[in-house]
Coordinates of C-alpha atoms and ligand atoms in Angstrom, one line a residue:
X3 CA 62.2 49.2 210.8
X4 CA 63.0 51.6 213.6
X5 CA 64.9 50.9 216.7
X6 CA 64.1 54.1 218.6
X7 CA 62.0 53.9 221.8
X8 CA 58.4 54.8 222.4
X9 CA 57.9 57.5 225.0
X10 CA 55.0 57.3 227.4
X11 CA 54.1 59.9 230.1
X12 CA 51.5 60.4 232.8
X13 CA 51.1 62.5 235.9
X14 CA 52.3 59.5 237.9
X15 CA 51.9 55.7 238.0
X16 CA 48.5 55.5 236.3
X17 CA 49.9 55.3 232.7
X18 CA 51.6 52.1 233.6
X19 CA 48.2 50.5 233.0
X20 CA 48.6 51.6 229.4
X21 CA 52.2 50.5 229.3
X22 CA 51.1 47.0 230.3
X23 CA 48.8 46.8 227.3
X24 CA 51.5 48.2 225.0
X25 CA 54.1 45.7 226.2
X26 CA 51.6 42.8 225.7
X27 CA 50.9 43.8 222.1
X28 CA 54.3 45.1 221.1
X29 CA 56.9 43.2 223.2
X30 CA 59.7 44.0 220.7
X31 CA 59.4 47.8 221.3
X32 CA 61.7 49.7 223.7
X33 CA 59.8 52.0 225.9
X34 CA 60.7 55.0 228.2
X35 CA 58.0 55.8 230.8
X36 CA 57.9 59.1 232.6
X37 CA 55.9 59.4 235.8
X38 CA 55.6 63.1 236.6
X39 CA 54.6 62.2 240.2
X40 CA 56.2 65.4 241.6
X41 CA 53.4 67.3 239.8
X42 CA 50.5 64.9 240.4
X43 CA 47.6 65.2 240.3
X44 CA 47.1 67.0 237.0
X45 CA 43.3 66.8 237.4
X46 CA 42.8 70.0 239.2
X47 CA 45.3 72.1 237.4
X48 CA 44.4 74.7 234.8
X49 CA 44.6 73.9 231.1
X50 CA 47.7 76.1 230.6
X51 CA 49.5 74.4 233.5
X52 CA 48.6 70.9 232.0
X53 CA 49.9 72.1 228.6
X54 CA 53.2 73.3 230.1
X55 CA 53.7 70.1 232.1
X56 CA 52.9 68.0 229.0
X57 CA 55.3 70.1 226.9
X58 CA 58.1 69.6 229.5
X59 CA 57.5 65.8 229.5
X60 CA 57.5 65.6 225.7
X61 CA 60.7 67.7 225.4
X62 CA 62.4 65.3 227.8
X63 CA 61.2 62.2 225.9
X64 CA 62.3 63.7 222.6
X65 CA 65.7 64.3 224.0
X66 CA 65.8 60.5 224.5
X67 CA 65.0 60.2 220.7
X68 CA 61.5 58.7 221.1
X69 CA 59.8 57.9 217.8
X70 CA 56.3 58.2 219.2
X71 CA 54.7 59.7 222.3
X72 CA 51.8 58.1 224.1
X73 CA 50.0 60.6 226.3
X74 CA 48.9 57.9 228.9
X75 CA 46.8 60.4 230.8
X76 CA 43.2 61.4 230.0
X77 CA 43.7 64.8 231.7
X78 CA 46.7 65.6 229.5
X79 CA 45.2 64.2 226.4
X80 CA 41.9 66.1 226.7
X81 CA 43.6 69.4 227.6
X82 CA 46.9 69.3 225.6
X83 CA 47.0 66.8 222.8
X84 CA 45.9 69.3 220.1
X85 CA 48.6 71.7 221.3
X86 CA 51.2 69.0 221.3
X87 CA 50.2 67.8 217.8
X88 CA 50.5 71.4 216.5
X89 CA 53.9 71.9 218.0
X90 CA 55.8 68.7 217.4
X91 CA 56.3 66.4 214.4
X92 CA 56.4 63.1 216.3
X93 CA 53.2 61.0 216.2
X94 CA 51.1 61.3 219.4
X95 CA 48.6 58.7 220.7
X96 CA 46.2 59.8 223.4
X97 CA 43.5 58.4 225.7
X98 CA 40.2 59.9 226.5
X99 CA 37.1 58.4 228.2
X100 CA 35.6 55.6 226.1
X101 CA 32.2 57.1 225.8
X102 CA 31.5 55.7 222.3
X103 CA 31.7 51.9 223.2
X104 CA 29.8 52.5 226.5
X105 CA 27.0 54.4 224.7
X106 CA 26.8 51.6 222.1
X107 CA 26.5 48.9 224.7
X108 CA 24.2 50.6 227.2
X109 CA 20.7 49.2 227.5
X110 CA 19.6 51.6 230.2
X111 CA 20.7 54.6 228.1
X112 CA 22.7 55.8 231.1
X113 CA 26.5 55.8 231.3
X114 CA 28.7 56.8 234.2
X115 CA 32.0 58.5 233.7
X116 CA 34.5 58.6 236.5
X117 CA 37.3 61.0 235.6
X118 CA 39.2 64.1 236.9
X119 CA 37.7 67.5 236.8
X120 CA 40.3 68.5 234.2
X121 CA 39.0 65.8 231.9
X122 CA 35.3 66.3 232.5
X123 CA 35.6 70.0 232.0
X124 CA 37.6 69.8 228.8
X125 CA 36.3 70.9 225.4
X126 CA 37.4 67.5 223.9
X127 CA 35.3 65.6 226.4
X128 CA 32.3 67.8 225.6
X129 CA 32.7 67.3 221.9
X130 CA 33.2 63.5 222.2
X131 CA 30.1 63.3 224.4
X132 CA 28.0 65.2 221.9
X133 CA 29.3 63.2 218.9
X134 CA 29.0 59.7 220.3
X135 CA 26.4 59.9 223.1
X136 CA 24.0 62.6 222.3
X137 CA 21.0 60.3 222.9
X138 CA 22.5 58.9 226.1
X139 CA 22.5 60.3 229.6
X140 CA 26.0 60.7 230.9
X141 CA 26.4 60.8 234.7
X142 CA 29.7 62.5 235.4
X143 CA 31.6 62.0 238.6
X144 CA 34.8 63.7 239.5
X145 CA 37.1 61.2 241.1
X146 CA 38.4 63.8 243.6
X147 CA 41.3 62.4 245.7
X148 CA 41.5 59.0 243.9
X149 CA 44.7 59.8 242.1
X150 CA 46.4 61.0 245.3
X151 CA 45.3 57.8 247.2
X152 CA 46.6 55.6 244.3
X153 CA 49.9 57.5 244.2
X154 CA 50.2 56.9 247.9
X155 CA 49.8 53.2 247.3
X156 CA 46.4 53.2 249.1
X157 CA 44.5 51.1 246.6
X158 CA 42.6 48.6 248.6
X159 CA 42.1 50.5 251.8
X160 CA 39.0 51.4 253.9
X161 CA 39.6 55.0 252.9
X162 CA 39.5 54.2 249.2
X163 CA 36.4 52.0 249.7
X164 CA 34.5 54.8 251.4
X165 CA 35.5 57.4 248.8
X166 CA 34.5 55.1 245.9
X167 CA 31.2 54.2 247.7
X168 CA 30.4 57.9 247.8
X169 CA 31.2 58.3 244.1
X170 CA 29.4 55.2 242.9
X171 CA 26.1 55.7 244.7
X172 CA 24.7 58.6 242.7
X173 CA 25.6 56.9 239.4
X174 CA 24.0 53.6 240.5
X175 CA 20.9 55.4 241.8
X176 CA 20.8 57.1 238.4
X177 CA 20.6 53.7 236.7
X178 CA 23.9 53.4 234.9
X179 CA 24.8 50.0 233.3
X180 CA 28.3 51.1 232.1
X181 CA 31.0 52.8 234.1
X182 CA 33.7 54.4 232.0
X183 CA 37.1 54.7 233.7
X184 CA 38.2 58.1 232.5
X185 CA 41.6 58.2 234.1
X186 CA 44.6 55.8 233.6
X187 CA 45.1 55.4 237.3
X188 CA 41.7 53.8 237.8
X189 CA 42.3 50.4 236.1
X190 CA 44.2 49.7 239.3
X191 CA 40.8 50.0 241.1
X192 CA 39.1 47.3 238.9
X193 CA 39.3 44.5 241.4
X194 CA 37.8 46.8 244.1
X195 CA 35.2 48.2 241.7
X196 CA 34.2 44.7 240.5
X197 CA 33.5 43.8 244.1
X198 CA 31.5 47.0 244.8
X199 CA 29.5 47.2 241.6
X200 CA 26.4 45.1 240.8
X201 CA 27.1 42.4 238.2
X202 CA 25.0 44.2 235.5
X203 CA 27.2 47.3 235.6
X204 CA 30.1 46.9 233.1
X205 CA 33.4 48.6 233.6
X206 CA 34.7 50.2 230.4
X207 CA 38.4 50.8 230.0
X208 CA 40.2 51.5 226.7
X209 CA 43.9 50.8 227.5
X210 CA 43.9 47.9 225.0
X211 CA 42.5 50.1 222.3
X212 CA 45.3 52.7 222.9
X213 CA 47.9 49.9 222.4
X214 CA 46.2 48.8 219.2
X215 CA 46.1 52.4 217.9
X216 CA 49.8 52.8 218.7
X217 CA 50.5 49.6 216.7
X218 CA 48.4 50.8 213.8
X219 CA 50.2 54.1 213.6
X220 CA 53.7 52.6 213.9
X221 CA 52.9 50.1 211.3
X222 CA 51.5 52.7 208.8
X223 CA 54.5 54.9 209.3
X224 CA 57.0 52.1 209.0
X225 CA 58.2 52.7 212.5
X226 CA 57.9 49.3 214.1
X227 CA 61.0 47.7 215.6
X228 CA 62.3 44.3 214.6
X229 CA 60.1 41.4 215.6
X230 CA 61.2 38.7 217.9
X231 CA 63.6 40.8 219.9
X232 CA 63.0 41.6 223.6
X233 CA 62.1 45.3 224.3
X234 CA 64.1 47.3 226.8
X235 CA 61.9 49.1 229.4
X236 CA 63.0 52.1 231.4
X237 CA 60.8 53.9 233.9
X238 CA 61.6 57.3 235.4
X239 CA 60.0 59.1 238.3
X240 CA 60.8 62.6 239.5
X241 CA 59.5 61.7 243.0
X242 CA 59.8 58.6 245.2
X243 CA 60.6 55.6 242.9
X244 CA 59.2 53.1 245.4
X245 CA 55.7 53.9 244.2
X246 CA 56.5 52.9 240.7
X247 CA 58.4 49.9 242.1
X248 CA 55.3 48.8 243.9
X249 CA 53.0 49.1 240.9
X250 CA 55.4 47.2 238.7
X251 CA 56.3 44.5 241.1
X252 CA 54.2 41.8 239.3
X253 CA 55.9 42.4 235.9
X254 CA 57.7 39.3 234.7
X255 CA 60.0 40.9 232.1
X256 CA 63.2 42.8 233.0
X257 CA 62.9 46.6 233.4
X258 CA 64.8 49.4 235.1
X259 CA 63.4 52.2 237.4
X260 CA 65.4 55.4 238.1
X261 CA 64.9 58.7 239.7
X262 CA 65.3 61.7 237.3
X263 CA 64.6 65.3 237.7
X264 CA 62.6 66.4 234.7
Ligands
DGL9 N1 46.3 59.4 235.0 C1 45.7 60.7 234.8 C2 44.5 60.7 233.9 O1 44.4 59.7 233.2 C3 45.5 61.2 236.2 C4 45.3 62.7 236.2 C5 45.7 63.4 237.5 O2 46.9 63.4 237.7 O3 44.9 64.0 238.2 O4 43.7 61.6 233.9

């Protein structure tokens, strides 16, 4: 049994989509969430910048005595998780575009991936695509500007709709039947995407699988907290906390949001 918190970080509010899945599956665990919104978006930064930002976030979370770190950001995972695992002893759980299940379920043999340029250009994305979808056509689309719009709280706006329309069109023309959400900010677009996509195109998101993996690793390492207790949830942003506040406003359990310079 282990009472220490689980640390989670993202370039901003997107990783709260992972936190939701984690809280559902492991309500007894304490969590500390870092939104590095001051440095968002990560998607256009160089690999070394993403590694340095990830390191800074991990150092801060480890100062808070976290027992596990969830890299709730595809861009940080695909560019920095190997580096983090090499440099720290704590277990890391990451997230990368769910190409494998999408390829397995595709009947057209064409899968769309919407992600940041940092994720799509990473070596890990290339390797995963080759390993799990070599016989599938992957139609990549950089979601330029989406993270910024989401961070600004402009989720269901005419501006968002027109950007999404522009990004979906080539993938739909290309015949995709699976759309992989390769960024943890994008699950907040699911209601809009469901409206905009034809019914035969399935949205693939692996937030729940990340939570299951966290559970598995904690269990294997004997790091789970006591069952039946209520977890404590702290959220920190190094920018305007009202954005986090807005994205968490529907959460029913008690939590605390603060500004912190990290
Ligand atoms: N949530 C991050 C991801 O999953 C967003 C990246 C960004 O800040 O551009 O990739």
